[in-house]
XYZ file of C-alpha atoms in Angstrom:
479
model
C 107.566 144.260 203.105
C 103.893 143.559 202.344
C 102.210 146.176 200.231
C 105.325 148.338 199.866
C 106.926 148.637 196.462
C 110.527 148.756 197.656
C 113.655 147.183 196.227
C 114.792 143.966 197.891
C 118.111 142.189 198.143
C 118.007 138.982 196.098
C 118.936 137.012 199.241
C 115.182 137.084 200.016
C 114.812 134.351 197.396
C 116.587 131.942 199.761
C 114.553 132.466 202.941
C 111.688 130.137 202.045
C 111.765 126.406 202.902
C 113.177 124.182 200.154
C 110.747 121.682 198.610
C 111.489 118.167 197.360
C 110.744 118.448 193.655
C 110.755 114.727 192.835
C 107.684 114.306 195.037
C 105.990 117.319 193.395
C 106.802 115.999 189.914
C 105.115 112.698 190.750
C 101.993 114.381 192.145
C 101.748 116.765 189.195
C 102.210 114.002 186.625
C 99.313 112.072 188.172
C 97.054 115.125 187.879
C 98.122 115.768 184.275
C 97.607 112.144 183.200
C 94.004 112.005 184.397
C 93.108 115.367 182.820
C 92.206 115.509 179.125
C 92.347 119.311 178.763
C 94.476 120.721 175.951
C 96.115 124.122 176.459
C 96.209 126.426 173.436
C 98.929 128.987 174.125
C 98.414 132.276 172.314
C 101.830 133.913 172.316
C 101.983 137.654 171.760
C 105.582 137.384 170.552
C 107.817 134.382 169.721
C 109.799 134.465 172.972
C 107.134 132.544 174.899
C 108.660 129.181 173.966
C 111.719 130.068 176.030
C 111.105 127.291 178.600
C 109.891 124.399 176.432
C 111.244 121.849 173.947
C 109.836 119.471 171.320
C 106.657 121.553 171.124
C 104.938 122.792 167.955
C 104.513 126.497 167.181
C 102.029 127.541 164.506
C 102.282 130.953 162.865
C 98.805 130.705 161.332
C 95.459 129.757 162.819
C 93.661 127.924 160.061
C 91.241 125.237 161.204
C 93.606 122.637 159.707
C 96.579 123.924 161.749
C 94.473 124.040 164.912
C 93.298 120.450 164.315
C 96.934 119.346 164.029
C 97.762 121.149 167.271
C 94.817 119.631 169.137
C 95.629 116.143 167.838
C 99.279 116.434 168.916
C 100.292 114.162 171.799
C 101.659 117.079 173.838
C 99.561 118.810 176.499
C 100.179 122.238 174.901
C 100.809 123.824 171.534
C 101.576 127.423 170.621
C 99.945 129.850 168.227
C 102.094 132.897 167.498
C 99.880 135.994 167.323
C 102.565 138.722 167.570
C 99.808 140.893 169.029
C 102.240 142.897 171.174
C 103.233 144.577 167.929
C 99.632 145.252 166.872
C 96.993 147.859 167.487
C 93.976 147.078 169.672
C 91.802 146.742 166.549
C 94.211 144.271 164.915
C 94.512 142.319 168.176
C 90.738 142.089 168.480
C 90.389 140.854 164.899
C 92.930 138.043 165.144
C 91.699 136.842 168.548
C 88.199 136.492 167.144
C 89.578 134.570 164.165
C 91.537 132.245 166.476
C 88.497 131.687 168.700
C 86.442 130.595 165.701
C 89.165 128.338 164.275
C 89.941 126.611 167.588
C 86.242 126.149 168.364
C 85.593 124.484 165.012
C 88.757 122.357 165.223
C 87.904 121.223 168.779
C 84.421 120.149 167.725
C 85.808 118.169 164.796
C 88.523 116.581 166.950
C 86.225 116.204 169.998
C 88.798 117.868 172.281
C 88.390 120.010 175.414
C 90.656 123.044 175.593
C 91.513 126.179 177.533
C 93.517 129.200 176.443
C 96.741 130.471 177.959
C 97.468 134.077 177.003
C 101.270 134.039 177.191
C 102.715 137.513 177.441
C 105.589 139.545 178.827
C 107.056 138.681 182.228
C 107.471 142.427 182.805
C 103.695 142.954 182.444
C 103.534 144.644 179.037
C 100.971 143.749 176.368
C 97.294 144.077 175.495
C 95.874 143.336 178.931
C 93.008 142.968 179.780
C 91.856 143.139 176.147
C 93.166 139.739 175.070
C 91.885 137.630 177.943
C 88.513 139.421 177.893
C 88.134 138.629 174.184
C 88.988 134.968 174.812
C 86.649 134.696 177.800
C 83.746 136.333 175.942
C 84.314 134.139 172.892
C 84.415 130.923 174.895
C 81.297 131.846 176.851
C 79.410 132.573 173.621
C 80.436 129.049 172.657
C 78.869 127.701 175.846
C 81.981 127.450 178.056
C 81.797 129.281 181.397
C 85.119 130.761 182.555
C 85.150 131.172 186.342
C 88.320 133.178 186.858
C 91.619 134.436 185.488
C 95.043 133.405 186.777
C 97.878 135.954 186.574
C 101.270 134.235 186.810
C 104.143 136.442 185.534
C 106.941 134.396 187.207
C 109.853 133.668 184.863
C 112.953 132.430 186.661
C 115.275 132.447 183.632
C 114.644 136.170 183.158
C 114.824 137.045 186.859
C 111.080 137.797 187.303
C 109.681 136.935 190.719
C 106.425 137.651 192.578
C 106.718 138.034 196.358
C 103.924 139.238 198.661
C 101.916 139.988 195.503
C 104.578 142.422 194.205
C 106.276 141.583 190.921
C 110.037 142.127 190.731
C 112.717 142.256 188.051
C 116.198 141.128 189.095
C 119.110 143.454 188.364
C 122.366 142.062 189.732
C 121.767 141.442 193.433
C 118.676 143.650 193.576
C 115.014 142.853 193.035
C 113.415 145.979 191.602
C 109.611 146.423 191.641
C 108.493 146.078 188.019
C 106.840 149.516 187.921
C 110.224 151.094 188.688
C 111.907 149.538 185.631
C 112.277 150.755 182.046
C 109.644 148.205 180.980
C 106.903 150.014 182.924
C 107.688 153.194 180.971
C 106.763 151.535 177.678
C 104.951 154.150 175.588
C 102.254 151.715 174.503
C 101.901 149.380 177.488
C 103.161 151.369 180.481
C 101.845 150.987 184.040
C 102.444 152.413 187.525
C 101.850 149.526 189.984
C 104.114 146.553 190.760
C 101.540 144.968 193.063
C 99.647 142.507 190.873
C 96.244 143.285 192.479
C 96.852 147.040 192.033
C 98.105 146.433 188.470
C 94.860 144.559 187.724
C 92.758 147.410 189.107
C 94.797 149.931 187.093
C 94.587 147.999 183.833
C 90.876 147.132 184.174
C 90.113 150.758 185.117
C 88.589 149.675 188.423
C 86.334 146.957 187.025
C 88.233 144.463 189.194
C 89.337 145.931 192.519
C 92.695 145.120 194.081
C 91.050 144.122 197.369
C 88.932 141.476 195.600
C 91.857 139.692 193.948
C 92.488 136.210 195.375
C 96.166 135.803 196.222
C 98.012 132.479 196.453
C 100.805 133.125 198.964
C 104.333 131.777 198.940
C 103.798 130.649 202.528
C 100.880 128.405 201.539
C 102.777 127.158 198.505
C 105.901 126.226 200.469
C 103.705 124.593 203.127
C 102.153 122.538 200.293
C 98.717 123.487 201.523
C 96.982 121.999 198.472
C 93.571 121.883 200.149
C 93.599 125.595 201.000
C 94.716 126.623 197.503
C 92.200 124.317 195.829
C 89.468 125.778 198.033
C 90.520 129.318 197.040
C 90.248 128.365 193.372
C 86.876 126.655 193.836
C 85.439 129.875 195.292
C 86.395 131.967 192.262
C 83.546 133.185 190.065
C 82.555 136.136 187.899
C 85.924 136.061 186.095
C 87.608 137.286 189.272
C 91.386 137.391 189.304
C 93.935 135.135 191.000
C 97.457 136.422 191.734
C 100.035 133.647 192.167
C 103.271 134.330 194.037
C 106.297 132.369 192.804
C 110.088 132.533 192.973
C 111.022 129.080 191.667
C 109.644 126.244 189.588
C 108.624 124.303 192.687
C 106.096 127.073 193.408
C 104.570 126.688 189.951
C 104.375 122.914 190.439
C 102.588 123.204 193.795
C 100.088 125.680 192.364
C 99.457 123.563 189.255
C 98.658 120.516 191.399
C 95.973 122.559 193.193
C 94.844 124.022 189.851
C 94.351 120.614 188.242
C 92.374 119.478 191.280
C 90.079 122.509 191.001
C 89.673 121.877 187.273
C 88.813 118.241 188.004
C 85.942 119.569 190.143
C 84.566 121.524 187.210
C 86.293 124.921 187.372
C 87.496 126.619 184.180
C 90.093 129.383 184.100
C 91.712 131.842 181.749
C 95.474 132.315 182.131
C 97.638 135.403 181.639
C 101.155 134.179 182.246
C 104.820 134.341 181.406
C 106.713 131.366 179.980
C 107.432 129.548 183.259
C 103.803 128.563 183.862
C 103.391 126.944 180.431
C 106.292 124.567 181.018
C 104.900 123.372 184.347
C 101.198 123.108 183.503
C 102.158 121.219 180.346
C 104.381 118.767 182.225
C 107.380 119.622 180.034
C 110.665 118.214 181.330
C 114.036 119.920 181.678
C 116.700 119.398 179.038
C 120.345 120.539 178.696
C 121.218 123.659 176.712
C 121.587 123.054 172.983
C 124.923 122.480 171.252
C 125.891 123.579 167.733
C 125.658 119.963 166.536
C 122.037 119.752 167.697
C 121.112 123.020 165.967
C 123.136 123.213 162.727
C 122.050 120.051 160.917
C 123.062 121.347 157.463
C 126.765 122.207 157.478
C 127.793 125.225 155.413
C 130.803 127.477 154.866
C 128.533 130.515 155.121
C 128.451 132.673 158.216
C 125.356 133.527 160.212
C 123.296 136.659 160.695
C 122.182 138.502 163.828
C 119.530 141.231 163.611
C 118.891 143.496 166.585
C 115.731 145.567 166.862
C 115.251 145.869 170.626
C 116.266 149.193 172.228
C 116.442 148.152 175.875
C 119.568 149.079 177.806
C 120.209 145.364 178.321
C 120.179 144.729 174.555
C 122.598 147.580 173.876
C 125.026 146.230 176.478
C 124.741 142.751 174.946
C 125.337 144.143 171.459
C 128.510 145.899 172.612
C 129.844 142.627 174.029
C 128.968 140.703 170.855
C 130.824 143.168 168.636
C 134.075 142.384 170.488
C 134.239 139.013 168.713
C 136.747 139.104 165.841
C 134.604 137.005 163.487
C 131.525 139.254 163.606
C 131.088 142.358 161.464
C 128.760 145.247 162.404
C 126.210 146.694 159.969
C 124.279 149.665 161.348
C 120.778 149.952 159.919
C 119.919 153.649 159.948
C 116.337 153.163 161.103
C 115.755 156.927 161.368
C 115.414 157.005 157.568
C 111.830 155.858 158.231
C 111.143 159.578 158.715
C 112.521 160.416 155.223
C 109.941 158.520 153.212
C 109.564 155.054 151.741
C 112.151 155.365 148.959
C 114.937 156.425 151.337
C 113.984 153.667 153.766
C 114.043 151.033 150.984
C 117.490 152.192 149.815
C 118.818 151.825 153.350
C 117.490 148.249 153.556
C 119.148 147.396 150.205
C 122.477 148.864 151.338
C 122.479 146.747 154.496
C 121.491 143.532 152.686
C 124.365 143.953 150.207
C 126.835 144.364 153.100
C 125.388 141.372 154.953
C 125.737 139.076 151.938
C 129.438 139.910 151.542
C 130.035 139.153 155.212
C 128.044 135.889 155.215
C 129.832 134.638 152.055
C 133.174 135.300 153.763
C 132.204 132.868 156.542
C 131.867 135.591 159.150
C 128.709 136.615 161.013
C 126.866 139.802 160.049
C 125.459 141.749 163.009
C 122.869 144.224 161.768
C 121.348 146.566 164.352
C 119.059 149.566 164.422
C 120.381 152.896 165.661
C 120.629 152.827 169.448
C 118.862 156.137 170.019
C 115.099 155.774 170.233
C 113.231 157.897 167.692
C 111.252 160.718 169.255
C 108.658 162.696 167.318
C 107.013 165.886 168.542
C 103.340 165.496 169.545
C 103.618 161.738 169.095
C 100.748 159.390 170.030
C 100.839 155.804 171.335
C 99.274 154.488 168.163
C 101.630 156.336 165.795
C 104.668 155.290 167.851
C 103.540 151.663 167.650
C 102.870 151.872 163.903
C 106.303 153.440 163.304
C 108.023 150.721 165.333
C 106.172 148.115 163.253
C 107.413 149.819 160.050
C 110.991 149.721 161.341
C 110.592 146.093 162.368
C 109.360 145.329 158.875
C 112.550 146.894 157.552
C 114.587 144.773 159.968
C 112.911 141.533 158.845
C 113.726 142.410 155.231
C 117.396 142.367 156.258
C 116.897 138.593 156.476
C 114.011 138.121 154.034
C 115.842 139.805 151.139
C 118.991 137.667 151.464
C 119.829 135.724 148.296
C 122.038 133.247 150.186
C 121.284 130.903 153.104
C 123.018 131.821 156.374
C 124.279 129.120 158.765
C 121.946 130.463 161.438
C 119.662 133.389 162.179
C 119.385 135.246 165.504
C 116.743 137.925 166.018
C 116.877 140.173 169.091
C 113.625 141.649 170.355
C 109.999 140.483 170.453
C 108.465 142.270 167.460
C 111.654 141.780 165.449
C 111.806 138.046 166.094
C 108.157 137.552 165.187
C 108.494 139.409 161.894
C 111.705 137.564 161.014
C 110.078 134.199 161.774
C 106.792 134.748 159.960
C 107.693 137.186 157.167
C 111.411 136.750 156.440
C 111.694 133.008 157.097
C 108.040 132.295 156.176
C 107.673 129.639 158.866
C 104.217 128.034 159.153
C 105.024 125.392 161.763
C 108.276 125.149 163.683
C 109.604 122.681 166.211
C 111.063 124.199 169.381
C 114.412 122.428 169.773
C 115.061 123.855 173.236
C 117.209 126.721 174.541
C 120.678 127.886 173.530
C 120.953 129.776 176.819
C 118.433 129.933 179.698
C 115.271 131.652 178.463
C 116.465 131.879 174.842
C 114.619 129.462 172.528
C 115.639 127.961 169.212
C 113.230 127.002 166.456
C 114.069 124.504 163.763
C 112.421 125.965 160.685
C 109.984 123.746 158.780
C 110.357 122.332 155.262
C 107.969 125.003 153.980
C 110.171 127.853 155.194
C 112.565 130.033 153.212
C 115.664 128.448 154.755
C 114.513 124.918 155.761
C 116.082 123.315 158.868
C 118.042 126.441 159.693
C 118.365 127.157 163.420
C 116.463 130.306 164.326
C 117.340 131.794 167.704
C 114.653 133.994 169.230
C 116.439 136.276 171.662
C 114.126 138.380 173.871
C 115.063 142.016 174.333
C 114.912 141.776 178.116
C 116.659 138.466 178.913
C 120.233 137.465 179.745
C 123.402 139.060 181.058
C 125.740 141.343 179.118
C 127.661 138.413 177.601
C 124.674 136.159 176.796
C 124.171 137.237 173.156
C 127.905 136.855 172.557
C 127.823 133.373 174.142
C 124.956 132.313 171.858
C 126.961 133.331 168.763
C 130.041 131.566 170.126
C 128.065 128.318 170.517
C 126.707 128.533 166.959
C 130.123 129.331 165.507
C 131.999 126.587 167.419
C 133.257 123.878 165.058
């Protein structure tokens, strides 16, 4: 199995020895309590809060907001960058702004901090650009960063790393990530599922696969804390650490060793999926949310669902959702983006008018982009990204231009959900209530937002089974 990018049967997830998590929780809590480090999680789309609850998310990075985050009693707070929907130049600009704001806020609050660059569990995003910017900025500020931890494990989404190869679960199969539709992303594509090889590919050989330090599942399940801590203590020169994980107990074991290495003076950068943030922050489990916990302002109005993601999984979920008798489809003809601004604006207005009729009737409007991906002859990565951002802007206006308040808002897809949260709903600081379904977070919008205290469900494009989107709407519509 080692080194070969072959599909595996999911039964492999059960061959490793089971660990007693109560003991791990106690050990980890001790390490967290004696460590004063604050983790600032830069989230490249809003789905990164899909494992946490009662945590603050800021959509701006003013010094004042960063001071509030650093002063918060929680171990972590989130800053939503939405950089996965940005160009490299835009990403560079905002990361430098965040570095400056956090640095100033930390000095004023006298707080130590490290960054977690939370990104896609299927390895898409501006890597290594983002973590290099953060590392360089912190070192200019006098903070040496010894190494970078890559931890893409995300159980709720079926993302597992075994023998250094990252897998995506489809049914009973574990498929190497490079063999999935995610690896064919026009902007962020890649060809290696092995994390060390992926690092070498993405860094263009600056960091070689053979030099990557790998934390094995065998050592993790043997709870060999001393060996793992020693591996981390030897890291220097911003070398990379690949962490294997198939369950939360693996993240807990690693984080115990990590905190011990940090206690001995090591500093790290982190490029992770959502699972790591929950564990390193000591965030507890909580049951899935009910309608009563989410809809605090009762209304006769229906809700709205907007779907921007084009993944096959999203399309299957959309088809299941539309089988519900109390939802009404509204197709947003996103291809009008090619016909000029006036035609595109008219299409947005048409959809909003339909949505308002549906919402007033007490039913739920389901507005979705055309399911065929736009293809343009002689297209470039940059122009494709810019066009998708333009379409996403149109999608957020389907919520932002509403003249009535819906009972709830669901946005499907990373870029879509970020634009809806920041532009349409105008959220500055939200509280993460928890999850409506595993891996699917719910924000409670702040008093400053367009629809205060309205539940906002951030539904990733690549998470859940065929019926999961339908189930989320059923929960919100249950009375």
